[in-house]
PDB file of N, CA, C and O in Angstrom:
ATOM      1  N   MET A   1      22.254 -12.719  -6.152  1.00 58.00           N
ATOM      2  CA  MET A   1      21.730 -12.691  -4.856  1.00 58.00           C
ATOM      3  C   MET A   1      20.914 -11.210  -5.371  1.00 58.00           C
ATOM      4  O   MET A   1      21.632 -10.140  -5.595  1.00 58.00           O
ATOM      5  N   LEU A   2      19.465 -11.202  -4.778  1.00 70.00           N
ATOM      6  CA  LEU A   2      18.934  -9.959  -4.758  1.00 70.00           C
ATOM      7  C   LEU A   2      19.101  -8.948  -4.079  1.00 70.00           C
ATOM      8  O   LEU A   2      19.521  -7.795  -4.319  1.00 70.00           O
ATOM      9  N   PHE A   3      19.176  -9.185  -2.774  1.00 68.00           N
ATOM     10  CA  PHE A   3      19.708  -8.434  -1.830  1.00 68.00           C
ATOM     11  C   PHE A   3      21.097  -8.742  -0.861  1.00 68.00           C
ATOM     12  O   PHE A   3      21.082  -9.760  -0.481  1.00 68.00           O
ATOM     13  N   GLN A   4      21.885  -7.971  -0.665  1.00 80.00           N
ATOM     14  CA  GLN A   4      23.280  -8.207  -0.054  1.00 80.00           C
ATOM     15  C   GLN A   4      23.030  -7.902   1.481  1.00 80.00           C
ATOM     16  O   GLN A   4      23.729  -8.214   2.161  1.00 80.00           O
ATOM     17  N   GLY A   5      22.226  -6.932   1.806  1.00 85.00           N
ATOM     18  CA  GLY A   5      21.887  -6.576   3.257  1.00 85.00           C
ATOM     19  C   GLY A   5      20.505  -6.879   3.511  1.00 85.00           C
ATOM     20  O   GLY A   5      19.617  -7.409   2.754  1.00 85.00           O
ATOM     21  N   THR A   6      20.417  -6.343   4.848  1.00 86.00           N
ATOM     22  CA  THR A   6      18.909  -6.741   5.073  1.00 86.00           C
ATOM     23  C   THR A   6      18.086  -5.443   5.163  1.00 86.00           C
ATOM     24  O   THR A   6      18.678  -4.191   5.163  1.00 86.00           O
ATOM     25  N   LEU A   7      16.736  -5.450   5.010  1.00 85.00           N
ATOM     26  CA  LEU A   7      15.742  -4.392   4.829  1.00 85.00           C
ATOM     27  C   LEU A   7      15.297  -4.066   6.270  1.00 85.00           C
ATOM     28  O   LEU A   7      15.064  -4.942   7.252  1.00 85.00           O
ATOM     29  N   GLU A   8      14.983  -2.804   6.538  1.00 89.00           N
ATOM     30  CA  GLU A   8      14.499  -2.422   7.834  1.00 89.00           C
ATOM     31  C   GLU A   8      13.072  -2.951   7.932  1.00 89.00           C
ATOM     32  O   GLU A   8      12.493  -3.153   6.914  1.00 89.00           O
ATOM     33  N   LYS A   9      12.819  -3.191   9.229  1.00 93.00           N
ATOM     34  CA  LYS A   9      11.640  -3.747   9.680  1.00 93.00           C
ATOM     35  C   LYS A   9      10.397  -2.993   8.961  1.00 93.00           C
ATOM     36  O   LYS A   9       9.244  -3.372   8.718  1.00 93.00           O
ATOM     37  N   ALA A  10      10.474  -1.716   9.180  1.00 93.00           N
ATOM     38  CA  ALA A  10       9.557  -0.781   8.735  1.00 93.00           C
ATOM     39  C   ALA A  10       9.049  -1.112   7.310  1.00 93.00           C
ATOM     40  O   ALA A  10       7.847  -1.144   6.773  1.00 93.00           O
ATOM     41  N   LEU A  11      10.249  -1.138   6.476  1.00 90.00           N
ATOM     42  CA  LEU A  11       9.747  -1.169   4.993  1.00 90.00           C
ATOM     43  C   LEU A  11       9.351  -2.428   4.672  1.00 90.00           C
ATOM     44  O   LEU A  11       8.437  -2.753   3.744  1.00 90.00           O
ATOM     45  N   VAL A  12       9.818  -3.720   5.275  1.00 90.00           N
ATOM     46  CA  VAL A  12       9.491  -5.063   5.285  1.00 90.00           C
ATOM     47  C   VAL A  12       7.855  -5.236   5.618  1.00 90.00           C
ATOM     48  O   VAL A  12       7.061  -5.552   4.886  1.00 90.00           O
ATOM     49  N   ASP A  13       7.534  -4.563   6.657  1.00 93.00           N
ATOM     50  CA  ASP A  13       5.950  -4.702   7.150  1.00 93.00           C
ATOM     51  C   ASP A  13       5.218  -3.639   5.962  1.00 93.00           C
ATOM     52  O   ASP A  13       4.003  -3.711   5.762  1.00 93.00           O
ATOM     53  N   GLU A  14       5.767  -2.424   5.384  1.00 90.00           N
ATOM     54  CA  GLU A  14       5.171  -1.664   4.705  1.00 90.00           C
ATOM     55  C   GLU A  14       4.803  -2.757   3.280  1.00 90.00           C
ATOM     56  O   GLU A  14       3.472  -2.553   2.827  1.00 90.00           O
ATOM     57  N   ILE A  15       5.870  -3.389   2.847  1.00 91.00           N
ATOM     58  CA  ILE A  15       5.734  -4.236   1.622  1.00 91.00           C
ATOM     59  C   ILE A  15       4.437  -5.455   1.893  1.00 91.00           C
ATOM     60  O   ILE A  15       4.037  -5.635   1.091  1.00 91.00           O
ATOM     61  N   ARG A  16       4.864  -6.007   2.970  1.00 93.00           N
ATOM     62  CA  ARG A  16       3.724  -6.908   3.399  1.00 93.00           C
ATOM     63  C   ARG A  16       2.522  -6.506   3.442  1.00 93.00           C
ATOM     64  O   ARG A  16       1.291  -7.257   3.124  1.00 93.00           O
ATOM     65  N   GLY A  17       2.044  -5.379   4.003  1.00 90.00           N
ATOM     66  CA  GLY A  17       0.769  -4.867   4.286  1.00 90.00           C
ATOM     67  C   GLY A  17       0.375  -4.609   2.778  1.00 90.00           C
ATOM     68  O   GLY A  17      -0.954  -4.847   2.394  1.00 90.00           O
ATOM     69  N   ALA A  18       0.960  -3.915   1.906  1.00 91.00           N
ATOM     70  CA  ALA A  18       0.554  -3.650   0.624  1.00 91.00           C
ATOM     71  C   ALA A  18       0.313  -4.907  -0.190  1.00 91.00           C
ATOM     72  O   ALA A  18      -0.738  -4.968  -0.842  1.00 91.00           O
ATOM     73  N   THR A  19       1.149  -5.802  -0.044  1.00 92.00           N
ATOM     74  CA  THR A  19       0.913  -7.056  -0.775  1.00 92.00           C
ATOM     75  C   THR A  19      -0.099  -7.842  -0.397  1.00 92.00           C
ATOM     76  O   THR A  19      -0.985  -8.359  -1.155  1.00 92.00           O
ATOM     77  N   ASN A  20      -0.370  -8.064   0.872  1.00 93.00           N
ATOM     78  CA  ASN A  20      -1.598  -8.605   1.631  1.00 93.00           C
ATOM     79  C   ASN A  20      -2.994  -7.904   1.368  1.00 93.00           C
ATOM     80  O   ASN A  20      -4.042  -8.829   1.240  1.00 93.00           O
ATOM     81  N   GLY A  21      -2.839  -6.599   1.403  1.00 89.00           N
ATOM     82  CA  GLY A  21      -4.109  -6.028   0.949  1.00 89.00           C
ATOM     83  C   GLY A  21      -4.267  -5.641  -0.387  1.00 89.00           C
ATOM     84  O   GLY A  21      -5.336  -4.900  -0.736  1.00 89.00           O
ATOM     85  N   ASN A  22      -3.377  -6.073  -1.228  1.00 88.00           N
ATOM     86  CA  ASN A  22      -3.605  -5.776  -2.631  1.00 88.00           C
ATOM     87  C   ASN A  22      -3.527  -4.393  -3.085  1.00 88.00           C
ATOM     88  O   ASN A  22      -4.414  -3.871  -3.919  1.00 88.00           O
ATOM     89  N   TYR A  23      -2.617  -3.705  -2.306  1.00 91.00           N
ATOM     90  CA  TYR A  23      -2.676  -2.235  -2.703  1.00 91.00           C
ATOM     91  C   TYR A  23      -1.138  -1.637  -3.117  1.00 91.00           C
ATOM     92  O   TYR A  23      -0.218  -2.756  -2.894  1.00 91.00           O
ATOM     93  N   VAL A  24      -1.092  -0.549  -3.539  1.00 92.00           N
ATOM     94  CA  VAL A  24       0.313  -0.276  -4.121  1.00 92.00           C
ATOM     95  C   VAL A  24       1.321   0.099  -2.660  1.00 92.00           C
ATOM     96  O   VAL A  24       0.594   0.825  -1.564  1.00 92.00           O
ATOM     97  N   ALA A  25       2.466   0.050  -2.850  1.00 89.00           N
ATOM     98  CA  ALA A  25       3.521   0.423  -1.694  1.00 89.00           C
ATOM     99  C   ALA A  25       4.117   1.766  -2.378  1.00 89.00           C
ATOM    100  O   ALA A  25       4.752   1.762  -3.752  1.00 89.00           O
ATOM    101  N   GLY A  26       4.018   2.809  -1.810  1.00 88.00           N
ATOM    102  CA  GLY A  26       4.871   3.960  -2.323  1.00 88.00           C
ATOM    103  C   GLY A  26       4.239   5.232  -1.715  1.00 88.00           C
ATOM    104  O   GLY A  26       3.616   5.278  -0.674  1.00 88.00           O
ATOM    105  N   SER A  27       4.655   6.345  -2.578  1.00 90.00           N
ATOM    106  CA  SER A  27       4.098   7.765  -1.878  1.00 90.00           C
ATOM    107  C   SER A  27       2.683   7.792  -2.432  1.00 90.00           C
ATOM    108  O   SER A  27       2.111   7.204  -3.184  1.00 90.00           O
ATOM    109  N   SER A  28       1.749   8.970  -1.671  1.00 89.00           N
ATOM    110  CA  SER A  28       0.552   9.053  -2.184  1.00 89.00           C
ATOM    111  C   SER A  28       0.306   9.518  -3.512  1.00 89.00           C
ATOM    112  O   SER A  28      -0.602   9.271  -4.472  1.00 89.00           O
ATOM    113  N   ARG A  29       1.370  10.095  -4.162  1.00 94.00           N
ATOM    114  CA  ARG A  29       1.551  10.637  -5.499  1.00 94.00           C
ATOM    115  C   ARG A  29       1.210   9.471  -6.519  1.00 94.00           C
ATOM    116  O   ARG A  29       0.495   9.451  -7.501  1.00 94.00           O
ATOM    117  N   PHE A  30       2.249   8.528  -6.287  1.00 93.00           N
ATOM    118  CA  PHE A  30       2.546   7.274  -7.123  1.00 93.00           C
ATOM    119  C   PHE A  30       1.217   6.580  -6.788  1.00 93.00           C
ATOM    120  O   PHE A  30       0.883   6.180  -7.830  1.00 93.00           O
ATOM    121  N   ALA A  31       0.671   6.330  -5.603  1.00 91.00           N
ATOM    122  CA  ALA A  31      -0.759   5.717  -5.463  1.00 91.00           C
ATOM    123  C   ALA A  31      -1.871   6.430  -6.520  1.00 91.00           C
ATOM    124  O   ALA A  31      -2.591   5.557  -7.103  1.00 91.00           O
ATOM    125  N   ALA A  32      -1.865   7.668  -6.449  1.00 93.00           N
ATOM    126  CA  ALA A  32      -2.867   8.465  -7.187  1.00 93.00           C
ATOM    127  C   ALA A  32      -2.406   8.313  -8.719  1.00 93.00           C
ATOM    128  O   ALA A  32      -3.681   7.988  -9.526  1.00 93.00           O
ATOM    129  N   GLU A  33      -1.307   8.274  -9.284  1.00 94.00           N
ATOM    130  CA  GLU A  33      -1.216   7.893 -10.574  1.00 94.00           C
ATOM    131  C   GLU A  33      -1.572   6.636 -10.806  1.00 94.00           C
ATOM    132  O   GLU A  33      -2.070   6.201 -11.935  1.00 94.00           O
ATOM    133  N   ILE A  34      -1.239   5.643  -9.856  1.00 93.00           N
ATOM    134  CA  ILE A  34      -1.641   3.962 -10.130  1.00 93.00           C
ATOM    135  C   ILE A  34      -3.064   3.875 -10.449  1.00 93.00           C
ATOM    136  O   ILE A  34      -3.670   3.407 -11.125  1.00 93.00           O
ATOM    137  N   ALA A  35      -3.829   4.617  -9.397  1.00 93.00           N
ATOM    138  CA  ALA A  35      -5.155   4.748  -9.415  1.00 93.00           C
ATOM    139  C   ALA A  35      -6.068   5.192 -10.568  1.00 93.00           C
ATOM    140  O   ALA A  35      -6.968   4.427 -11.066  1.00 93.00           O
ATOM    141  N   ALA A  36      -5.444   6.368 -11.190  1.00 95.00           N
ATOM    142  CA  ALA A  36      -5.855   6.881 -12.322  1.00 95.00           C
ATOM    143  C   ALA A  36      -5.574   5.855 -13.533  1.00 95.00           C
ATOM    144  O   ALA A  36      -6.247   5.870 -14.486  1.00 95.00           O
ATOM    145  N   ALA A  37      -4.569   5.325 -13.539  1.00 96.00           N
ATOM    146  CA  ALA A  37      -4.304   4.381 -14.538  1.00 96.00           C
ATOM    147  C   ALA A  37      -5.153   3.101 -14.562  1.00 96.00           C
ATOM    148  O   ALA A  37      -5.516   2.602 -15.839  1.00 96.00           O
ATOM    149  N   VAL A  38      -5.399   2.522 -13.364  1.00 94.00           N
ATOM    150  CA  VAL A  38      -6.004   1.197 -13.555  1.00 94.00           C
ATOM    151  C   VAL A  38      -7.707   1.601 -13.366  1.00 94.00           C
ATOM    152  O   VAL A  38      -8.369   0.679 -13.444  1.00 94.00           O
ATOM    153  N   GLY A  39      -8.146   2.749 -12.915  1.00 94.00           N
ATOM    154  CA  GLY A  39      -9.415   3.264 -12.539  1.00 94.00           C
ATOM    155  C   GLY A  39     -10.019   2.412 -11.342  1.00 94.00           C
ATOM    156  O   GLY A  39     -11.310   2.081 -11.550  1.00 94.00           O
ATOM    157  N   ARG A  40      -9.051   2.215 -10.338  1.00 91.00           N
ATOM    158  CA  ARG A  40      -9.895   1.643  -9.177  1.00 91.00           C
ATOM    159  C   ARG A  40      -9.095   2.172  -7.827  1.00 91.00           C
ATOM    160  O   ARG A  40      -7.719   2.614  -7.988  1.00 91.00           O
ATOM    161  N   ARG A  41      -9.418   1.662  -6.846  1.00 89.00           N
ATOM    162  CA  ARG A  41      -8.859   2.213  -5.508  1.00 89.00           C
ATOM    163  C   ARG A  41      -7.385   1.473  -5.316  1.00 89.00           C
ATOM    164  O   ARG A  41      -7.542   0.123  -5.427  1.00 89.00           O
ATOM    165  N   VAL A  42      -6.482   2.151  -4.818  1.00 90.00           N
ATOM    166  CA  VAL A  42      -5.295   1.169  -4.832  1.00 90.00           C
ATOM    167  C   VAL A  42      -4.725   1.540  -3.234  1.00 90.00           C
ATOM    168  O   VAL A  42      -3.634   0.867  -3.036  1.00 90.00           O
ATOM    169  N   GLU A  43      -5.385   2.278  -2.591  1.00 87.00           N
ATOM    170  CA  GLU A  43      -5.058   2.569  -1.058  1.00 87.00           C
ATOM    171  C   GLU A  43      -6.220   1.965  -0.101  1.00 87.00           C
ATOM    172  O   GLU A  43      -7.460   2.085  -0.598  1.00 87.00           O
ATOM    173  N   PRO A  44      -5.922   1.561   0.916  1.00 85.00           N
ATOM    174  CA  PRO A  44      -6.859   1.204   1.866  1.00 85.00           C
ATOM    175  C   PRO A  44      -8.051   2.160   2.085  1.00 85.00           C
ATOM    176  O   PRO A  44      -7.550   3.244   2.392  1.00 85.00           O
ATOM    177  N   ALA A  45      -9.259   1.610   2.252  1.00 83.00           N
ATOM    178  CA  ALA A  45     -10.090   2.792   2.670  1.00 83.00           C
ATOM    179  C   ALA A  45     -10.307   2.822   4.087  1.00 83.00           C
ATOM    180  O   ALA A  45      -9.681   2.188   4.612  1.00 83.00           O
ATOM    181  N   LYS A  46     -10.787   3.809   4.485  1.00 84.00           N
ATOM    182  CA  LYS A  46     -11.171   4.048   5.997  1.00 84.00           C
ATOM    183  C   LYS A  46     -11.811   3.086   6.582  1.00 84.00           C
ATOM    184  O   LYS A  46     -12.651   2.649   6.019  1.00 84.00           O
ATOM    185  N   ALA A  47     -11.493   2.440   7.832  1.00 86.00           N
ATOM    186  CA  ALA A  47     -11.995   1.141   8.512  1.00 86.00           C
ATOM    187  C   ALA A  47     -13.086   1.660   8.894  1.00 86.00           C
ATOM    188  O   ALA A  47     -13.349   2.754   9.508  1.00 86.00           O
ATOM    189  N   GLY A  48     -14.148   0.679   9.149  1.00 89.00           N
ATOM    190  CA  GLY A  48     -15.511   0.769   9.735  1.00 89.00           C
ATOM    191  C   GLY A  48     -16.648   1.025   8.788  1.00 89.00           C
ATOM    192  O   GLY A  48     -16.406   1.304   7.544  1.00 89.00           O
ATOM    193  N   ARG A  49     -17.964   1.240   9.317  1.00 89.00           N
ATOM    194  CA  ARG A  49     -18.954   1.454   8.910  1.00 89.00           C
ATOM    195  C   ARG A  49     -19.240   3.140   8.401  1.00 89.00           C
ATOM    196  O   ARG A  49     -18.496   3.911   9.288  1.00 89.00           O
ATOM    197  N   PRO A  50     -19.833   3.464   7.262  1.00 83.00           N
ATOM    198  CA  PRO A  50     -20.115   4.951   7.301  1.00 83.00           C
ATOM    199  C   PRO A  50     -20.871   5.118   8.164  1.00 83.00           C
ATOM    200  O   PRO A  50     -21.759   4.649   8.635  1.00 83.00           O
ATOM    201  N   ARG A  51     -21.042   6.661   8.864  1.00 85.00           N
ATOM    202  CA  ARG A  51     -21.725   7.143   9.643  1.00 85.00           C
ATOM    203  C   ARG A  51     -22.998   7.424   9.158  1.00 85.00           C
ATOM    204  O   ARG A  51     -23.211   7.755   8.099  1.00 85.00           O
ATOM    205  N   SER A  52     -24.125   7.016  10.124  1.00 86.00           N
ATOM    206  CA  SER A  52     -25.473   7.178   9.687  1.00 86.00           C
ATOM    207  C   SER A  52     -25.878   8.812   9.430  1.00 86.00           C
ATOM    208  O   SER A  52     -25.453   9.412  10.487  1.00 86.00           O
ATOM    209  N   THR A  53     -26.594   9.169   9.072  1.00 77.00           N
ATOM    210  CA  THR A  53     -26.986  10.658   8.695  1.00 77.00           C
ATOM    211  C   THR A  53     -28.466  10.809   9.179  1.00 77.00           C
ATOM    212  O   THR A  53     -29.130  10.138   9.449  1.00 77.00           O
TER     213      THR A  53
END
């Protein structure tokens, strides 16, 4: 059996969000290391359109 206990809801939500959005789950340091290794964004961008200047 992979898990003998249950996972906290917040952790399950974080894993689902990362999986559904195709992003890494982990610390910002880990995300930065992965982004450097793969050469692309691995965290969600800010939502919405850019502000016009």
